[in-house]
C-alpha positions as a Markdown table, in Angstrom:
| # | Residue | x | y | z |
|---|---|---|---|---|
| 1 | Unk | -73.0 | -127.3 | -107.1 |
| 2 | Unk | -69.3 | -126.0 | -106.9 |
| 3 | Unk | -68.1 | -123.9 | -109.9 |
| 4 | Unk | -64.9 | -122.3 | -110.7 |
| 5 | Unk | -63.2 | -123.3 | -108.0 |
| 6 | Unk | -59.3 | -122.6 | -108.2 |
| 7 | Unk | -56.4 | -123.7 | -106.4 |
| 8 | Unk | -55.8 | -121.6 | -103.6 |
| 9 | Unk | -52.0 | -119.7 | -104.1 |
| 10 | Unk | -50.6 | -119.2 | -101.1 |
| 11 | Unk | -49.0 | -115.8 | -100.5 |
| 12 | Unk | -46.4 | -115.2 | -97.8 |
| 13 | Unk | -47.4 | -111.9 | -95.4 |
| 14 | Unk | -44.8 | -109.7 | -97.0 |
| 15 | Unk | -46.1 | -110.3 | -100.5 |
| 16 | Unk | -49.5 | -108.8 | -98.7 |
| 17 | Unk | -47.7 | -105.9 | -97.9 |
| 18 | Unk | -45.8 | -105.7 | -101.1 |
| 19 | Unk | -49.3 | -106.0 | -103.5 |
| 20 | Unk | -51.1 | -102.9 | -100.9 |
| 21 | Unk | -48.4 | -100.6 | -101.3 |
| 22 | Unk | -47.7 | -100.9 | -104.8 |
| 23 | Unk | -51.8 | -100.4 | -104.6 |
| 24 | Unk | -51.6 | -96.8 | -103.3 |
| 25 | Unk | -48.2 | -96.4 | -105.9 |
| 26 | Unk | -50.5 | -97.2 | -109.3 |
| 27 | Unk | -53.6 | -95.3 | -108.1 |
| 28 | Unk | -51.2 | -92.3 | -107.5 |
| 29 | Unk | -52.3 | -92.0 | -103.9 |
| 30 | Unk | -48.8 | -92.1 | -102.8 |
| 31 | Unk | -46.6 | -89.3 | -104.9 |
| 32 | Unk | -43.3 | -89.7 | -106.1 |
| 33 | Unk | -40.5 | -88.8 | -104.3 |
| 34 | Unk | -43.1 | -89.1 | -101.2 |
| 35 | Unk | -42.0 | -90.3 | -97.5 |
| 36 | Unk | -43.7 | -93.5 | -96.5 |
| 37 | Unk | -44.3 | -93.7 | -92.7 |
| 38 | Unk | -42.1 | -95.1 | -90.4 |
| 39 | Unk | -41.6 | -98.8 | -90.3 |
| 40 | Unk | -43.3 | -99.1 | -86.5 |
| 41 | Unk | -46.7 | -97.3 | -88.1 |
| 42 | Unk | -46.6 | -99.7 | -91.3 |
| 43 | Unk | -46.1 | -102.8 | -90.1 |
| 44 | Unk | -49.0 | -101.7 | -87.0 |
| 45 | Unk | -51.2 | -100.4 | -89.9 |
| 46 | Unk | -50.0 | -104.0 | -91.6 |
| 47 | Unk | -50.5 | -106.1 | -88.8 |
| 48 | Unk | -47.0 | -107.4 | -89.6 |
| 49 | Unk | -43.9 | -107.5 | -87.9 |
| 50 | Unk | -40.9 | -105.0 | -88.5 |
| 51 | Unk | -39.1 | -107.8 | -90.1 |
| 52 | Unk | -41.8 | -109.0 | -92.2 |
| 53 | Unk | -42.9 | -105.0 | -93.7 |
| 54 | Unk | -38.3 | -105.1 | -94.1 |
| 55 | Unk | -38.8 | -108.3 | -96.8 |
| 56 | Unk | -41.4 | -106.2 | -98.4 |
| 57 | Unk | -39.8 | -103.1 | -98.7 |
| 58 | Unk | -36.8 | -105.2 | -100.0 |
| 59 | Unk | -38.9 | -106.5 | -102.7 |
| 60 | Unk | -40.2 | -102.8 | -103.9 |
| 61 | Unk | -37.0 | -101.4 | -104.1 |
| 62 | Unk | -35.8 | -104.3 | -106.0 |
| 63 | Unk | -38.9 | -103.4 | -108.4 |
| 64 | Unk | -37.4 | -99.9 | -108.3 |
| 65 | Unk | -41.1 | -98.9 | -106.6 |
| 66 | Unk | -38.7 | -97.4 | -103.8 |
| 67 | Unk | -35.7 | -96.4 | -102.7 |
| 68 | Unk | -34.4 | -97.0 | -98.8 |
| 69 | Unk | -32.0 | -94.3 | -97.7 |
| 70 | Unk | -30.0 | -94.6 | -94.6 |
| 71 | Unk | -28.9 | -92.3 | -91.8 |
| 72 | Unk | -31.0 | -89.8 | -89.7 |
| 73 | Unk | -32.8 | -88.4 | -92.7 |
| 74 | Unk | -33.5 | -91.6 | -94.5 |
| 75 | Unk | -36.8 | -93.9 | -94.7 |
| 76 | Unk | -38.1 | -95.7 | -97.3 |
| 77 | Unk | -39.4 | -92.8 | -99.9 |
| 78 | Unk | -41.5 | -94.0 | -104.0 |
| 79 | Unk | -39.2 | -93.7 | -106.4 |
| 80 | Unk | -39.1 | -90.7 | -108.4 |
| 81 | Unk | -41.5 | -89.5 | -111.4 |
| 82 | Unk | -39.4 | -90.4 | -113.9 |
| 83 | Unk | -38.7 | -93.9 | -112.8 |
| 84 | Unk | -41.9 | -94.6 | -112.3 |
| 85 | Unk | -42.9 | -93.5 | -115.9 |
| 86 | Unk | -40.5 | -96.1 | -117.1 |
| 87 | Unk | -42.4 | -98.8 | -114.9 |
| 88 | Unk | -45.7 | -98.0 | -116.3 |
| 89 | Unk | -44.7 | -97.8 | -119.7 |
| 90 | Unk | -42.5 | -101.2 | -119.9 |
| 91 | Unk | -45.9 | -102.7 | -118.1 |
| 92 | Unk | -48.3 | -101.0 | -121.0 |
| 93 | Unk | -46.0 | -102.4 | -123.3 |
| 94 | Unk | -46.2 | -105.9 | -122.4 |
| 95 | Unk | -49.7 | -106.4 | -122.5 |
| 96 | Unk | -51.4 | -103.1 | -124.0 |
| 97 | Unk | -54.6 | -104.9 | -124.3 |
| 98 | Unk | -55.2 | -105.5 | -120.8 |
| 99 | Unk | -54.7 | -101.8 | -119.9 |
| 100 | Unk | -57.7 | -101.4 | -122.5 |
| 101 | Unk | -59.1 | -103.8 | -120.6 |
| 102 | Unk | -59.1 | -102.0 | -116.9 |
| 103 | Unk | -60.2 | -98.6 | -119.1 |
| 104 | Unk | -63.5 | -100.4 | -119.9 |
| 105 | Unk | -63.9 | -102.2 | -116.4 |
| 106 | Unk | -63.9 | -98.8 | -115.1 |
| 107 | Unk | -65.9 | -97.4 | -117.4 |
| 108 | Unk | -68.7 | -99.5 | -116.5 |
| 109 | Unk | -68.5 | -98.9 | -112.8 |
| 110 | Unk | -67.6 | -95.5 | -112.6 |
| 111 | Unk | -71.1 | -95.0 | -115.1 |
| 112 | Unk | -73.2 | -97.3 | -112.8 |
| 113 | Unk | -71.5 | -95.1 | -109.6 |
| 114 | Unk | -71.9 | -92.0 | -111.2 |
| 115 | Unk | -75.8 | -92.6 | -111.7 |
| 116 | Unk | -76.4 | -94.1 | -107.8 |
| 117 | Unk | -74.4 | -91.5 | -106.0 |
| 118 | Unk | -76.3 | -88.7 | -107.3 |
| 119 | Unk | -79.7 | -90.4 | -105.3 |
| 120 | Unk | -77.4 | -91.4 | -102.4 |
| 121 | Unk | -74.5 | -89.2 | -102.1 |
| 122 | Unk | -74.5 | -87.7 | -98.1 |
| 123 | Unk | -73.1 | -84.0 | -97.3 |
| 124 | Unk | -69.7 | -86.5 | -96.6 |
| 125 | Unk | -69.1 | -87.5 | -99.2 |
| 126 | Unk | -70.3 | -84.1 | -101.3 |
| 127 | Unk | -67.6 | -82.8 | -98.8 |
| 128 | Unk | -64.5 | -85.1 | -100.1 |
| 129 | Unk | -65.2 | -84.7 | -103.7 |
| 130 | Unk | -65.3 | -81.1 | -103.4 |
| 131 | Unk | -62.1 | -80.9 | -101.5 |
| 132 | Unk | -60.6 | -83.3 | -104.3 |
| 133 | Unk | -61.4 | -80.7 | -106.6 |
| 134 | Unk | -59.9 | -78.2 | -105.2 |
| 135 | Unk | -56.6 | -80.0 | -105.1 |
| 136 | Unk | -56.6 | -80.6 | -109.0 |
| 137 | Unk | -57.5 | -76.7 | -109.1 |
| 138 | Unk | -54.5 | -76.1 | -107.2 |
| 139 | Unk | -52.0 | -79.2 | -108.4 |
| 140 | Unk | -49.0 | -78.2 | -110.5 |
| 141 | Unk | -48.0 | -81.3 | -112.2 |
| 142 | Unk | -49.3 | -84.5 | -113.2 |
| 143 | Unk | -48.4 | -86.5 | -110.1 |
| 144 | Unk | -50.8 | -84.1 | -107.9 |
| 145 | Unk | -53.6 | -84.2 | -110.8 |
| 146 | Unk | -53.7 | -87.8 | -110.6 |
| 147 | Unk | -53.7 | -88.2 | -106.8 |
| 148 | Unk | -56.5 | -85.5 | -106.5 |
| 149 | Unk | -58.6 | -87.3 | -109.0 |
| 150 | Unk | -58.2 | -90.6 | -107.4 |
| 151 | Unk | -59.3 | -89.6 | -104.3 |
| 152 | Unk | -62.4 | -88.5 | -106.2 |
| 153 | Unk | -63.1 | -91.6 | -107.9 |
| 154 | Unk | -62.6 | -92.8 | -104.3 |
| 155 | Unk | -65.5 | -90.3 | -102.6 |
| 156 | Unk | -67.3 | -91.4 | -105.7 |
| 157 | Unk | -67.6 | -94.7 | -105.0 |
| 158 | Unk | -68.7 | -94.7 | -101.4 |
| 159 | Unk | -70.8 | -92.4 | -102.6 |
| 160 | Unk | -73.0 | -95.5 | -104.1 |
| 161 | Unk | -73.1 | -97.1 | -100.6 |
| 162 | Unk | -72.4 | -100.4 | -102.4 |
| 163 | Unk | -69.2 | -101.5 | -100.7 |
| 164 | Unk | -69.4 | -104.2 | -104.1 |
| 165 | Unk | -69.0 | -100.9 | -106.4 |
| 166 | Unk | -66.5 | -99.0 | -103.9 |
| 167 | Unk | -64.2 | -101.8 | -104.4 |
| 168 | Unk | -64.2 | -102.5 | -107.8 |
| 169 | Unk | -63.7 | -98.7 | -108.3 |
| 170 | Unk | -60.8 | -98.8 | -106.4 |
| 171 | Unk | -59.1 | -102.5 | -107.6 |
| 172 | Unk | -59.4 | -100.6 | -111.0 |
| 173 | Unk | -57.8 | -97.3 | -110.1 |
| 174 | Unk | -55.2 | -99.6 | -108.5 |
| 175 | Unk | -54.6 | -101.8 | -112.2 |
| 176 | Unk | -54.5 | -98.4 | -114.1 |
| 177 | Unk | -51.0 | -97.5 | -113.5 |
| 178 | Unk | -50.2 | -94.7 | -116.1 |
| 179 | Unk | -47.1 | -92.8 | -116.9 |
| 180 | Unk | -46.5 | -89.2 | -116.0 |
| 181 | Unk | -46.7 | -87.2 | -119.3 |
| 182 | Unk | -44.8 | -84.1 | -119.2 |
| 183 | Unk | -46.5 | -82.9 | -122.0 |
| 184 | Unk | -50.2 | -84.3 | -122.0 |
| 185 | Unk | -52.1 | -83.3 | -125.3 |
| 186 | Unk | -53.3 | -79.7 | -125.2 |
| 187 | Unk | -55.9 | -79.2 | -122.6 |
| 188 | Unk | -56.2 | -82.8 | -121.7 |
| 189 | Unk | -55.8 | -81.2 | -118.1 |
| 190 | Unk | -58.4 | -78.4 | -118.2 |
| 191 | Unk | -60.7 | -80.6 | -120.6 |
| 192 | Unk | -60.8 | -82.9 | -117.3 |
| 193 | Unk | -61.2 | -80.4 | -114.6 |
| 194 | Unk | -64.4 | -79.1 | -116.0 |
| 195 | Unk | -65.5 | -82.7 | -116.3 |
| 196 | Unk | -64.9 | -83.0 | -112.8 |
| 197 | Unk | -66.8 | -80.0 | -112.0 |
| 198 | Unk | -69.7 | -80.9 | -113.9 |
| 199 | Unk | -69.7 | -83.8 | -112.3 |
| 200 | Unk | -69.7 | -82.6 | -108.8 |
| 201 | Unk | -72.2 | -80.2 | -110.0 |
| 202 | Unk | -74.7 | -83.3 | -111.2 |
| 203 | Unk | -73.6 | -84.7 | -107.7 |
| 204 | Unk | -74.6 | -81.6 | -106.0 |
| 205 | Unk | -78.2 | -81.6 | -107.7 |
| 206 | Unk | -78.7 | -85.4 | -107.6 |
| 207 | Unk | -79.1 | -85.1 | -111.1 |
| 208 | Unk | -78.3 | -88.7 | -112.3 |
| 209 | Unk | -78.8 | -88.4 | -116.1 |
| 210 | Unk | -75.6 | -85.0 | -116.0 |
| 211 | Unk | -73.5 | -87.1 | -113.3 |
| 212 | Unk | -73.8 | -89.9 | -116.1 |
| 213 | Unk | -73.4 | -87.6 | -118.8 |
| 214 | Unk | -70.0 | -85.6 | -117.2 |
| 215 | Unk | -68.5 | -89.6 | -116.3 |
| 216 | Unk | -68.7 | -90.4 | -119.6 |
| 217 | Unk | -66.9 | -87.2 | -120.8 |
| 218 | Unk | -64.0 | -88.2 | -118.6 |
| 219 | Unk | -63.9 | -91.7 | -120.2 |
| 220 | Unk | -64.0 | -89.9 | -123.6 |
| 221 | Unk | -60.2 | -88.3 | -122.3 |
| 222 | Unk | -59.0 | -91.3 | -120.5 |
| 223 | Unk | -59.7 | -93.9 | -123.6 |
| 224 | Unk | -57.9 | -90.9 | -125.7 |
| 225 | Unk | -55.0 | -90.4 | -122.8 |
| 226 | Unk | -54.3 | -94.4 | -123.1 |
| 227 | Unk | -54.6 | -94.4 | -127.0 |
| 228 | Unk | -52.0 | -91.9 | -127.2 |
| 229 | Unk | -49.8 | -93.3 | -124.4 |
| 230 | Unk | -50.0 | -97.0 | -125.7 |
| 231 | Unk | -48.9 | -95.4 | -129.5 |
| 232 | Unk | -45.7 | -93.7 | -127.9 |
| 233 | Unk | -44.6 | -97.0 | -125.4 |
| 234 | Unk | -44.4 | -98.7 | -128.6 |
């Protein structure tokens, strides 16, 4: 028996290209103001030609993702912080409910990866979350925070060695695209790091029930972080 079946939507290759980098923009893996690699190393990466991984970087800077400078210090480079503040807030404006939405999707995963990665977690991956937490010791604004937490969440979910939960982590990193607050509520930031310590901490002694318990402190933030971004972009 055949169920939900869809009509298929065809996609040209440089809307491909156009949907992965805005990917690593939203999760915060790629910083503002940050070089992207030359156009022979994306479109090899892409397996798309020069031309094609051009029409896609026409498209993001249309979106005002990035800006394309010319001359011997030019590239394509993400836009700046503040730009793409105003991106995230006009798209959390539109349709609030569905960033409420993502919040819970990866409330449920992260909890279900929180729990498994403390039983299956290798030295690996113990290795990348620790290193992602020293970069949020070490990061100075709120683009670093949010790249050194993503690549956490990341660790976190190949953790599980469920390449099902790995991925649904990481579509929903990609759908949360926040705004930079300048001013984030007072310590929001240090409220999360120890979260993220306590987590690594569970991690460390493959105690499932304090990985769990640590997760679900950082939802507590990020449900109050939304709430108070979604009251202000209205």
């Amino acid at each position: 028996m055949l169920w939900g079946l869809r009509q298929v939507e065809p996609q040209a290759a440089h809307g491909l290209a156009v949907d992965l980098l805005q990917r690593q923009i939203h999760s915060g893996l790629l910083l503002p103001a940050e070089r992207l690699p030359a156009e022979r190393q994306l479109s090899d990466r892409f397996g798309i030609s020069r031309v094609t991984l051009r029409e896609a970087l026409r498209v993001l800077e249309t979106n005002q993702y990035i800006t394309v400078r010319r001359g011997a210090q030019g590239g394509a480079f993400v836009t700046d912080e503040d730009r793409l503040s105003q991106l995230a807030r006009r798209r959390m404006a539109r349709a609030p409910a569905a960033t409420m939405r993502v919040v819970e999707f990866l409330a449920v995963n992260q909890l279900a990866a929180a729990r498994l990665a403390a039983v299956r977690r290798g030295m690996a991956d113990l290795k990348r979350m620790r290193q992602a937490t020293d970069m949020m010791r070490s990061a100075v604004n709120g683009p670093q925070r949010k790249q050194a937490e993503a690549l956490f969440l990341l660790a976190l979910g190949d953790a599980t060695q469920n390449p099902l939960l790995s991925r649904a982590i990481e579509d929903g990193l990609a759908e949360l695209f926040l705004p930079f607050e300048r001013a984030p509520a007072e310590g929001a930031a240090s409220l999360a790091l120890n979260s993220f310590e306590d987590l690594l901490h569970g991690l460390e002694g493959e105690d499932a029930a304090a990985s769990e318990a640590a997760m679900a402190d950082l939802h507590v933030i990020l449900w109050e972080t939304v709430r108070r971004i979604t009251r202000n972009a209205a």
